[in-house]
Amino acid sequence: MGTRTRTGAAPQIYSCELEAVSEFEGLQDFCQTFPLYQPGGHPAAGEDPVPVGEFKGLFRIYPLPEDPGVPPPPRHFQELPPSQPQKCLVRVYVVRAFDLPPRDRNGLCDPYVRVSLGTKTLGQRDQYVPNTLEPVFGSGCQPPRRRVPGADGTLAARLFEVTGTIPLEKDLRVSLLDYDLLPPDQEIGTTTIDLENRLLSRFRAHCGLPTLYRTAGPGRWRDQLPPSRALEHFARARGLPAPEFSAEGTAVTFGDQTFLLSHFESGPPAHRHPGVPRERLALHVLHGCHLVPEHLETRTLYNSTQPGLEQGKVQMWVDVFPASLGPPGPPVDITPRKPQRYELRCVVWNTRDVDLGDTNLAGQRMSDIYVTGWLDGLEEQRQRTDVHYRSLQGDGGFNWRFVFSFEYLAAEQLCVLPRKARGTPGLDETVLKVPPKLILQVWDNDKFSADDFLGVLELELTRLPRPAQHPQNCTPTPPQGTPQSRWPWRGAQTPSPFSLFRQRRARGWWPCTVQEGGKRRLSGKLELSLELLTAKEAEERPAGKGREDPNMYPTLPAPVRPEWSFLWLQAPLRGLRYGVWRQHRGRLSLGLALLLLLALLLTFVYAAPGYLAMKLVNPLQSLHLAGGERPAAGAGKP
């Protein structure tokens, strides 16, 4: 028996074939299928006999009462369906497949769908999904859009419409084939559905019973009979009296019970286009009759070359509409949802308390900080800020804008990344889907060695942690699953995350961490502003990367940085001024004073001996005396 899930108005998903669900009795409640074998044929040892036909029927034995006056038991076969062949419209919805075996040298395959009923075959080779083992052909129930018929009679995407005469053409074959450059293509697997059983079953298996009744819009009633007529047909097939509705349609007598609409609906319907009360009440009563609901069945694929071995599974459903009941409702559009292009603008304003990874010539701890960023899976869009040199306290100013463009699938909350598979001879791309995650890394710039990694910040855009408004309140977010305090007054509660796709803008401080000893440690704080725009909004409000033109939304001025924040190699004298003089000017002044005093002392020591000797000998005075005696000697001559 298969399991099923039900969420609101979504279809039920069976993990097996509809025939394997025990509550539906294999869809053989009306008649059973008996294989016919050729008489006298004996298969070889270890082989099963091959049937040559089928017989459909049902046998019932009635015990007759011993008293002839007692009426016989009621006949089982009443209100039989028409025995003549019926022309029917068959709609086949193929949503996805998984667990397919690889068929190509790269370990993948290029599957496409082919549907066969009688002599009609639908499906085109060029509608394959390249390089995958889990192809997605459709996306379940969607709002109906304009349908574009293909050349083979199919509708857009993986909805196939085919007409056939039941029971002459009762076996519907749904096959998955692997596309090859040169045909013939390889068959991956096939599943066969007996449409006659679905049409004759009293569980109403020809068209699933929706949860809600809608007269227009998404989920519009697509069966040929409205719920009230379907309830009359069900009563006739079970031999029950026809249901009797009140004039307002808010009450109905069915069998021996009376049902009121107020028993099922406490107030006005919340969905749009609910229809009249009579039809809504009839649908509620039908849900209590254990009929086949709107569903998605999972069917196993088999290959004739490997009988008995599963070749993957396919999720699908089938609707069968007899032409005698009139035209059916519009089909469900299961065209795969196309991803929407978005543009993420991330402005890196400032950093605080970043780890200091270097030591300068003056012995100071410092870092030359810059930030790099990219979206996970889009490393080719990696961008980086300029460098804030000589940050002495881990503070940095950038005013730098990152701009990332990506395609996002809102239904799956995943980014769609086309990738060229390596080693693939064709030109097909492999489509990868990853969560939208912004990755920012903080680095220390080095000129003569590899840059030092200082920390990382990963922000998943669909579950974005709420930022702090002030850097002192910015702390690492506790990991998911951390138990919260039962008493709010004993500690601050972690704010719940939010989706940037809903809020569109966010600004604040987020923590940057680094892995050490098996634990995450706070290594810095980043002030960011995040803005998410659609492709149309981005075109109307252009903005350049970094501080390039057009520098708008918002306008980013050049950051105000300290005077010592520059590259030393560009101005070595300025480097000495801000790196040595500003840090050690007191010591340098004292050293210069002591050096001057020492120079004066050395000069005194050097000059003092000669000066003292001249003072003692006084050669100038001796010359003066000698010059005064010569005239006196000359004056005494005759």
XYZ file of C-alpha atoms in Angstrom:
638
model
C 0.000 0.000 0.000
C 1.333 3.413 -0.844
C 1.518 6.326 1.533
C 0.007 9.659 0.743
C 0.237 13.199 2.022
C -2.309 15.954 1.984
C -1.696 19.638 2.536
C -4.596 22.018 2.085
C -5.763 22.007 -1.533
C -2.632 20.276 -2.847
C -3.048 16.882 -4.562
C -2.320 13.724 -2.629
C 0.962 12.065 -3.511
C 1.004 8.280 -3.613
C 4.372 6.549 -3.386
C 3.139 3.709 -5.625
C 0.792 3.025 -8.495
C -2.853 3.907 -7.994
C -3.724 0.241 -8.521
C -1.462 -0.707 -5.604
C -3.357 1.411 -3.056
C -5.248 -1.169 -1.007
C -8.282 0.994 -0.271
C -9.073 1.123 -4.003
C -8.988 -2.697 -4.403
C -6.636 -2.548 -7.363
C -9.324 -0.679 -9.345
C -10.886 -4.110 -10.057
C -13.950 -3.726 -7.868
C -16.281 -3.950 -10.864
C -14.486 -6.585 -12.891
C -11.234 -8.429 -12.539
C -8.664 -9.228 -15.194
C -7.788 -12.851 -15.874
C -4.885 -13.603 -18.258
C -5.492 -16.124 -21.024
C -2.823 -18.644 -22.002
C -2.477 -20.763 -25.090
C -3.675 -24.297 -24.363
C -1.073 -26.982 -24.364
C 1.824 -24.576 -24.194
C 4.463 -25.479 -21.643
C 7.106 -22.835 -20.945
C 10.706 -23.785 -20.424
C 12.014 -24.378 -16.949
C 12.428 -21.162 -15.004
C 10.242 -19.130 -17.392
C 6.755 -17.786 -16.792
C 4.016 -18.574 -19.318
C 3.296 -15.778 -21.745
C -0.367 -14.694 -21.813
C -2.027 -14.419 -25.185
C -4.995 -12.339 -24.061
C -7.146 -11.154 -21.178
C -10.619 -11.903 -19.914
C -12.394 -9.308 -17.838
C -15.320 -10.325 -15.712
C -16.566 -11.042 -12.220
C -18.282 -14.073 -10.728
C -20.772 -13.993 -7.881
C -22.502 -16.962 -6.225
C -25.823 -16.249 -4.454
C -26.978 -18.614 -1.721
C -30.667 -19.340 -2.223
C -32.917 -19.512 0.853
C -34.476 -22.857 1.685
C -37.937 -21.321 1.898
C -39.250 -20.693 -1.621
C -41.413 -17.874 -0.322
C -38.429 -15.821 0.794
C -37.287 -13.404 -1.930
C -33.855 -14.103 -3.374
C -30.934 -11.875 -2.401
C -30.474 -8.667 -4.399
C -28.525 -8.935 -7.584
C -24.967 -7.687 -7.422
C -24.678 -6.597 -11.040
C -26.977 -3.603 -11.346
C -26.707 -0.376 -13.272
C -24.024 -1.820 -15.515
C -22.010 0.631 -17.626
C -22.546 0.590 -21.381
C -20.993 -2.441 -22.980
C -20.312 -0.858 -26.364
C -16.931 0.796 -26.997
C -16.601 4.384 -25.797
C -14.561 7.097 -27.405
C -12.590 8.931 -24.706
C -10.214 11.850 -24.364
C -7.148 10.904 -22.326
C -4.940 13.530 -20.695
C -1.567 12.356 -19.429
C 0.340 14.610 -17.029
C 3.998 13.626 -16.521
C 5.568 15.689 -13.731
C 8.978 14.180 -13.015
C 11.084 11.015 -12.858
C 13.825 9.893 -10.500
C 16.249 7.023 -9.807
C 16.823 6.543 -13.524
C 19.736 4.335 -14.567
C 22.609 6.073 -16.396
C 22.714 5.592 -20.145
C 25.553 7.884 -21.245
C 29.299 7.763 -20.693
C 29.132 10.663 -18.255
C 26.941 8.624 -15.873
C 23.779 10.548 -16.789
C 21.095 10.412 -19.450
C 18.949 12.745 -21.568
C 15.383 11.503 -20.937
C 12.242 12.475 -22.784
C 8.661 11.185 -22.630
C 6.755 9.157 -25.199
C 3.058 8.264 -24.775
C 1.364 5.517 -26.794
C -2.293 4.526 -26.973
C -3.289 2.071 -29.671
C -1.644 3.201 -32.890
C -1.098 6.786 -31.717
C 2.281 7.863 -30.338
C 3.054 11.289 -28.881
C 6.323 12.840 -27.800
C 9.188 14.564 -29.569
C 12.888 13.818 -29.294
C 13.857 17.462 -28.945
C 11.862 17.779 -25.700
C 14.511 15.976 -23.669
C 16.007 17.111 -20.368
C 19.810 17.010 -20.723
C 22.327 15.457 -18.366
C 20.222 14.301 -15.433
C 18.945 11.211 -13.640
C 16.065 13.108 -12.040
C 14.346 15.036 -14.838
C 11.566 17.500 -14.050
C 9.040 17.628 -16.872
C 6.338 19.647 -15.117
C 5.704 21.421 -11.846
C 2.351 20.185 -10.574
C -0.776 22.318 -10.478
C -0.343 25.900 -11.649
C -2.643 28.693 -12.684
C -3.789 27.993 -16.246
C -2.049 29.943 -18.967
C -2.532 30.140 -22.696
C -1.911 26.748 -24.217
C 0.212 26.321 -27.308
C -0.416 23.007 -29.126
C 2.644 21.313 -30.532
C 3.065 19.673 -33.870
C 2.227 16.244 -32.444
C -1.003 17.291 -30.760
C 0.549 17.755 -27.327
C 0.118 20.841 -25.233
C 2.896 22.941 -23.771
C 5.457 21.092 -21.618
C 4.677 17.482 -20.623
C 0.888 17.362 -20.931
C -0.238 14.903 -23.602
C -3.760 14.675 -25.041
C -4.785 11.644 -27.037
C -8.110 10.116 -28.040
C -8.851 6.420 -27.980
C -11.675 3.898 -28.020
C -12.016 1.884 -24.834
C -11.778 -1.100 -24.492
C -10.305 -1.530 -27.984
C -7.429 0.768 -27.014
C -7.198 0.397 -23.273
C -3.475 0.036 -22.552
C -1.748 3.390 -22.145
C 2.036 3.126 -22.347
C 4.217 5.877 -20.881
C 7.889 5.445 -21.785
C 11.058 7.320 -21.004
C 13.764 7.245 -23.664
C 17.339 8.474 -23.652
C 18.104 10.976 -26.391
C 21.178 10.191 -28.485
C 22.777 12.222 -31.225
C 22.233 9.406 -33.654
C 18.956 7.453 -33.409
C 17.658 5.010 -32.457
C 17.327 6.228 -28.879
C 17.627 3.823 -25.968
C 14.548 2.932 -23.954
C 14.974 3.650 -20.258
C 11.716 2.170 -18.989
C 7.983 1.892 -19.582
C 4.860 1.703 -17.437
C 1.463 0.479 -18.675
C -1.909 1.724 -17.391
C -5.194 -0.098 -17.949
C -7.628 2.727 -18.782
C -10.658 0.412 -18.845
C -10.267 -0.409 -15.155
C -10.080 3.270 -14.296
C -13.152 4.065 -16.327
C -15.257 1.210 -14.921
C -14.112 1.374 -11.302
C -16.744 2.610 -8.871
C -14.029 4.467 -6.977
C -14.286 7.119 -9.690
C -10.691 6.694 -10.836
C -11.082 8.334 -14.238
C -10.588 11.835 -12.747
C -9.354 12.642 -9.254
C -11.753 14.368 -6.892
C -10.443 17.863 -6.056
C -10.405 19.164 -2.507
C -12.278 22.376 -3.316
C -14.893 23.305 -5.867
C -13.935 26.269 -8.045
C -15.777 27.590 -11.059
C -12.873 29.634 -12.452
C -9.238 30.452 -11.906
C -6.558 28.046 -10.691
C -7.892 24.622 -9.767
C -11.066 25.024 -11.806
C -13.341 21.981 -11.840
C -12.182 19.933 -14.821
C -14.523 16.939 -14.697
C -17.394 16.698 -17.156
C -20.051 16.375 -14.439
C -20.502 18.877 -11.610
C -20.371 17.439 -8.067
C -24.164 17.144 -7.761
C -24.402 15.090 -10.981
C -21.389 13.011 -9.926
C -23.149 12.252 -6.624
C -26.244 11.090 -8.547
C -24.110 8.781 -10.712
C -22.424 7.360 -7.614
C -25.783 6.667 -5.977
C -27.091 4.955 -9.125
C -23.960 2.769 -9.411
C -24.297 1.659 -5.775
C -28.028 0.999 -6.029
C -28.937 3.866 -3.677
C -31.771 6.368 -4.048
C -30.889 9.646 -5.720
C -29.817 12.456 -3.369
C -32.433 15.086 -2.550
C -31.217 18.680 -2.171
C -33.056 21.505 -0.457
C -34.144 24.525 -2.458
C -31.196 26.586 -1.184
C -28.773 23.739 -1.723
C -27.533 23.887 1.877
C -28.940 20.468 2.846
C -29.047 17.078 1.134
C -30.542 13.723 2.031
C -28.326 10.893 0.833
C -29.007 7.330 1.821
C -30.486 7.463 5.285
C -28.606 10.611 6.408
C -29.081 14.333 6.012
C -26.022 16.517 5.509
C -25.903 20.252 6.083
C -23.412 22.585 4.491
C -22.794 24.163 7.899
C -21.367 20.815 9.063
C -18.485 21.232 6.609
C -18.095 25.010 6.321
C -18.104 27.180 9.435
C -18.140 30.388 7.421
C -17.986 31.781 3.917
C -15.433 30.062 1.646
C -11.979 31.607 1.827
C -11.010 30.661 -1.733
C -12.071 32.557 -4.825
C -14.828 31.386 -7.210
C -16.369 28.906 -4.730
C -19.509 28.140 -6.722
C -23.058 27.625 -5.497
C -23.781 25.921 -2.117
C -25.397 22.895 -3.835
C -22.191 21.915 -5.629
C -19.965 22.579 -2.625
C -22.162 20.410 -0.407
C -22.220 17.615 -2.983
C -18.417 17.674 -3.128
C -18.193 17.387 0.663
C -20.485 14.357 0.583
C -18.427 12.773 -2.220
C -15.284 13.125 -0.115
C -16.939 10.918 2.486
C -17.522 8.141 -0.057
C -13.833 7.067 -0.253
C -13.366 7.940 -3.904
C -10.048 8.525 -5.658
C -8.905 12.047 -4.762
C -6.916 14.463 -6.857
C -3.572 12.757 -6.756
C -0.086 12.205 -8.076
C 0.898 8.547 -8.435
C 4.421 7.144 -8.521
C 4.811 4.396 -11.124
C 7.737 2.023 -11.543
C 9.428 1.801 -14.938
C 10.470 -1.522 -16.467
C 12.512 -2.403 -19.536
C 11.726 -5.345 -21.782
C 15.425 -6.204 -22.058
C 15.692 -6.544 -18.270
C 12.316 -7.880 -17.104
C 11.593 -7.620 -13.401
C 14.287 -5.016 -12.715
C 13.185 -1.496 -11.820
C 14.491 1.218 -14.129
C 13.441 4.211 -12.059
C 10.119 5.810 -11.231
C 7.878 8.432 -12.776
C 5.330 10.671 -11.048
C 2.237 11.395 -13.102
C -1.549 11.233 -13.259
C -4.126 10.417 -15.932
C -7.596 11.841 -16.619
C -10.069 9.897 -18.800
C -13.159 11.680 -20.171
C -15.828 9.736 -22.136
C -17.063 11.737 -25.094
C -20.679 10.770 -24.312
C -20.633 12.949 -21.164
C -19.718 16.139 -22.962
C -16.584 18.267 -23.128
C -14.306 18.296 -20.082
C -12.986 21.317 -18.253
C -9.703 23.017 -19.122
C -6.522 21.027 -18.519
C -4.114 21.760 -15.738
C -1.061 23.640 -16.937
C 2.003 21.835 -15.626
C 4.504 23.825 -17.660
C 7.761 23.912 -15.658
C 8.026 27.181 -13.829
C 10.579 29.479 -15.356
C 13.099 31.033 -12.991
C 12.909 34.768 -12.432
C 16.009 36.920 -12.736
C 16.981 38.948 -9.691
C 19.798 41.345 -8.871
C 21.336 41.428 -5.418
C 23.091 44.625 -4.378
C 25.302 44.341 -1.329
C 27.016 47.472 -0.009
C 29.959 46.869 2.332
C 30.062 49.970 4.539
C 32.428 49.255 7.436
C 34.172 46.576 9.438
C 34.801 46.423 13.169
C 36.981 44.313 15.433
C 38.556 42.358 12.587
C 41.441 40.121 13.593
C 44.878 41.755 13.246
C 47.046 39.379 11.267
C 50.319 41.298 10.737
C 52.941 43.196 12.726
C 54.515 46.312 11.202
C 58.095 47.570 11.570
C 57.155 49.501 14.674
C 55.831 46.370 16.379
C 52.164 47.272 15.992
C 49.460 44.708 15.301
C 47.605 45.622 12.104
C 45.753 44.298 9.058
C 45.358 45.454 5.480
C 41.666 44.607 5.204
C 39.632 43.885 2.109
C 36.379 41.961 1.536
C 35.463 39.535 -1.242
C 31.968 38.303 -2.051
C 30.026 36.030 -4.392
C 26.856 33.941 -4.550
C 27.210 30.231 -3.896
C 27.575 28.450 -7.226
C 28.396 31.687 -9.085
C 32.081 31.977 -8.249
C 32.704 33.562 -11.644
C 30.930 36.678 -10.300
C 33.383 37.019 -7.400
C 34.068 40.672 -6.531
C 36.336 42.428 -4.024
C 36.635 45.794 -2.396
C 39.677 48.027 -2.320
C 42.165 47.647 0.548
C 41.942 49.514 3.820
C 45.638 49.650 4.713
C 47.110 49.684 8.209
C 43.960 49.074 10.234
C 45.291 49.156 13.795
C 42.043 48.193 15.559
C 40.276 46.073 12.962
C 38.180 48.994 11.734
C 37.761 49.579 8.037
C 35.744 51.868 5.800
C 34.837 50.807 2.261
C 31.534 52.168 0.887
C 31.771 49.516 -1.824
C 28.918 47.958 -3.806
C 28.716 44.339 -4.946
C 26.228 43.556 -7.734
C 25.199 39.941 -8.369
C 22.723 38.745 -11.004
C 21.075 35.325 -10.685
C 17.989 33.303 -11.632
C 15.689 32.181 -8.820
C 12.898 29.609 -8.809
C 10.440 30.824 -6.177
C 8.437 27.577 -6.042
C 11.506 25.590 -4.971
C 13.402 28.480 -3.307
C 16.504 27.574 -5.278
C 18.845 29.325 -7.672
C 19.046 27.845 -11.167
C 22.614 27.495 -12.413
C 23.220 26.234 -15.963
C 26.517 24.376 -16.180
C 28.364 22.791 -19.033
C 29.111 19.182 -18.076
C 32.758 18.239 -18.463
C 33.464 15.490 -20.920
C 30.099 15.867 -22.636
C 30.478 15.740 -26.411
C 27.258 17.684 -27.013
C 26.433 21.277 -26.301
C 23.841 20.615 -23.596
C 24.099 22.219 -20.204
C 23.405 20.650 -16.849
C 21.012 22.649 -14.691
C 22.049 22.799 -11.045
C 19.830 24.110 -8.266
C 21.341 25.481 -5.056
C 19.986 27.627 -2.224
C 20.569 31.379 -2.676
C 23.502 32.039 -0.365
C 25.713 35.133 -0.196
C 29.294 34.413 0.887
C 31.533 37.230 2.157
C 35.137 36.721 3.229
C 37.493 39.119 4.993
C 41.192 38.971 4.064
C 44.473 40.574 5.072
C 46.326 41.827 2.013
C 50.016 40.852 1.728
C 52.401 41.941 -1.027
C 55.135 39.343 -0.737
C 53.154 36.312 0.509
C 49.729 34.765 0.288
C 46.895 36.805 1.746
C 45.752 35.817 5.234
C 42.167 34.632 5.733
C 40.466 36.493 8.569
C 36.853 35.281 8.551
C 33.726 34.415 6.600
C 30.060 35.374 6.647
C 27.454 33.184 4.914
C 23.942 34.573 4.513
C 21.166 32.400 3.080
C 18.765 34.856 1.505
C 15.653 32.799 2.272
C 16.615 32.459 5.961
C 18.486 35.637 6.675
C 19.438 36.236 10.334
C 18.322 39.601 11.593
C 21.207 42.080 11.774
C 22.224 44.129 14.801
C 21.742 47.865 14.619
C 24.944 48.589 16.556
C 28.305 46.800 16.354
C 28.457 46.163 20.101
C 25.260 44.083 19.812
C 26.577 41.960 16.943
C 27.249 38.417 18.158
C 27.509 35.083 16.351
C 24.146 33.475 15.596
C 23.674 30.222 17.571
C 23.496 27.131 15.380
C 20.145 25.766 14.349
C 18.655 23.393 16.862
C 20.067 25.238 19.881
C 17.431 24.986 22.618
C 15.967 28.310 23.636
C 15.352 29.318 27.211
C 11.865 28.558 28.469
C 11.947 31.727 30.534
C 12.231 34.884 28.401
C 13.515 37.003 31.269
C 16.571 34.774 31.747
C 18.153 35.592 28.428
C 17.599 37.263 25.115
C 15.713 35.238 22.550
C 17.240 34.783 19.130
C 15.147 36.728 16.585
C 13.583 34.591 13.906
C 15.164 34.740 10.422
C 13.417 36.357 7.494
C 13.412 36.056 3.714
C 15.031 38.795 1.684
C 12.709 37.882 -1.182
C 9.832 39.197 0.943
C 11.450 42.053 2.851
C 13.625 43.128 -0.102
C 15.931 45.355 2.014
C 18.039 44.923 5.125
C 20.867 46.839 6.784
C 22.899 46.278 9.904
C 25.823 44.414 11.404
C 26.439 40.717 10.842
C 29.126 38.625 12.590
C 32.119 37.259 10.740
C 33.531 33.996 12.126
C 36.494 31.696 11.699
C 36.899 28.005 12.493
C 39.272 27.242 15.349
C 39.556 23.986 17.244
C 36.271 22.652 15.936
C 34.336 25.765 17.017
C 33.357 29.009 15.342
C 34.945 32.110 16.818
C 33.950 35.724 16.228
C 36.653 37.305 14.079
C 35.033 40.560 13.001
C 31.851 42.415 12.186
C 30.543 43.648 8.843
C 28.137 46.499 8.280
C 26.144 45.687 5.156
C 23.063 46.816 3.322
C 21.300 44.234 1.165
C 18.752 45.039 -1.526
C 17.021 42.558 -3.818
C 15.527 43.763 -7.098
C 13.790 42.093 -10.001
C 15.297 42.438 -13.471
C 12.807 45.167 -14.341
C 13.500 47.116 -11.138
C 17.244 46.810 -11.671
C 16.868 48.225 -15.181
C 14.831 51.145 -13.897
C 17.287 51.849 -11.054
C 20.777 51.097 -12.406
C 23.784 51.035 -10.103
C 27.465 50.369 -10.818
C 29.882 48.083 -9.047
C 32.148 49.521 -6.400
C 31.817 53.302 -6.659
C 31.633 53.302 -10.451
C 29.008 55.124 -12.469
C 26.100 55.095 -12.211
C 26.841 55.640 -8.520
C 23.236 55.716 -7.318
C 20.732 53.909 -5.102
C 22.484 54.823 -2.850
C 25.287 57.199 -3.801
C 28.530 55.936 -2.276
C 31.109 58.594 -1.327
C 34.769 57.763 -0.894
C 35.351 56.378 2.606
C 36.894 58.620 5.260
C 39.997 56.762 6.386
C 42.771 57.748 8.833
C 45.817 59.555 7.462
C 48.013 56.562 8.101
C 45.815 54.240 6.032
C 47.942 53.964 2.873
C 50.449 51.638 1.242
C 53.953 52.217 2.664
C 55.656 51.390 -0.617
C 53.894 54.306 -2.278
C 55.215 56.891 0.248
C 58.010 55.595 2.491
C 58.613 58.984 4.157
C 54.942 59.248 5.058
C 55.190 55.709 6.296
C 58.021 56.658 8.631
C 56.097 59.683 9.749
C 52.877 57.816 10.646
C 54.421 54.495 11.536
C 57.407 55.604 13.606
C 57.127 59.258 14.555
C 53.460 59.220 15.670
C 53.962 56.101 17.732
C 57.394 56.855 19.264
C 57.707 60.621 19.069
C 58.293 60.957 22.830
C 61.083 58.458 22.792
C 62.547 59.922 19.642
C 62.497 63.452 21.100
C 64.201 62.288 24.271
C 66.749 60.367 22.216
C 67.502 63.423 20.066
C 67.975 65.579 23.177
C 70.306 63.061 24.744
C 72.189 62.762 21.469
C 72.649 66.557 21.360
C 73.883 66.638 24.932
C 76.277 63.829 24.167
C 77.588 65.693 21.142
C 78.160 68.820 23.239
C 79.923 66.778 25.883
C 82.182 65.139 23.326
C 82.984 68.511 21.804
C 83.877 69.865 25.226
C 86.051 66.876 26.026
C 87.781 67.190 22.695
C 88.451 70.938 22.965
C 89.137 71.285 26.700
C 92.808 70.019 26.793
C 94.015 72.393 24.074
C 92.218 75.296 25.627
C 93.722 74.609 29.031
C 97.206 74.241 27.561
C 96.929 77.567 25.790
C 95.770 79.153 28.966
C 98.809 77.827 30.838
C 101.521 78.632 28.224
C 99.879 81.819 26.859
C 101.981 82.112 23.669
C 100.339 85.378 22.742
C 101.673 87.104 25.825
C 105.254 85.889 25.106
C 105.125 87.318 21.636
C 103.896 90.605 22.985
C 106.790 90.883 25.463
C 109.373 90.007 22.871
C 108.116 92.672 20.567
C 108.419 95.385 23.282
C 112.139 94.748 24.176
C 113.646 95.114 20.681
C 113.175 98.849 20.387
C 114.846 99.458 23.714
C 117.988 97.656 22.622
C 118.231 99.678 19.448
C 117.883 102.955 21.244
C 121.088 102.353 23.258
C 123.349 102.282 20.208
C 125.517 105.210 19.392
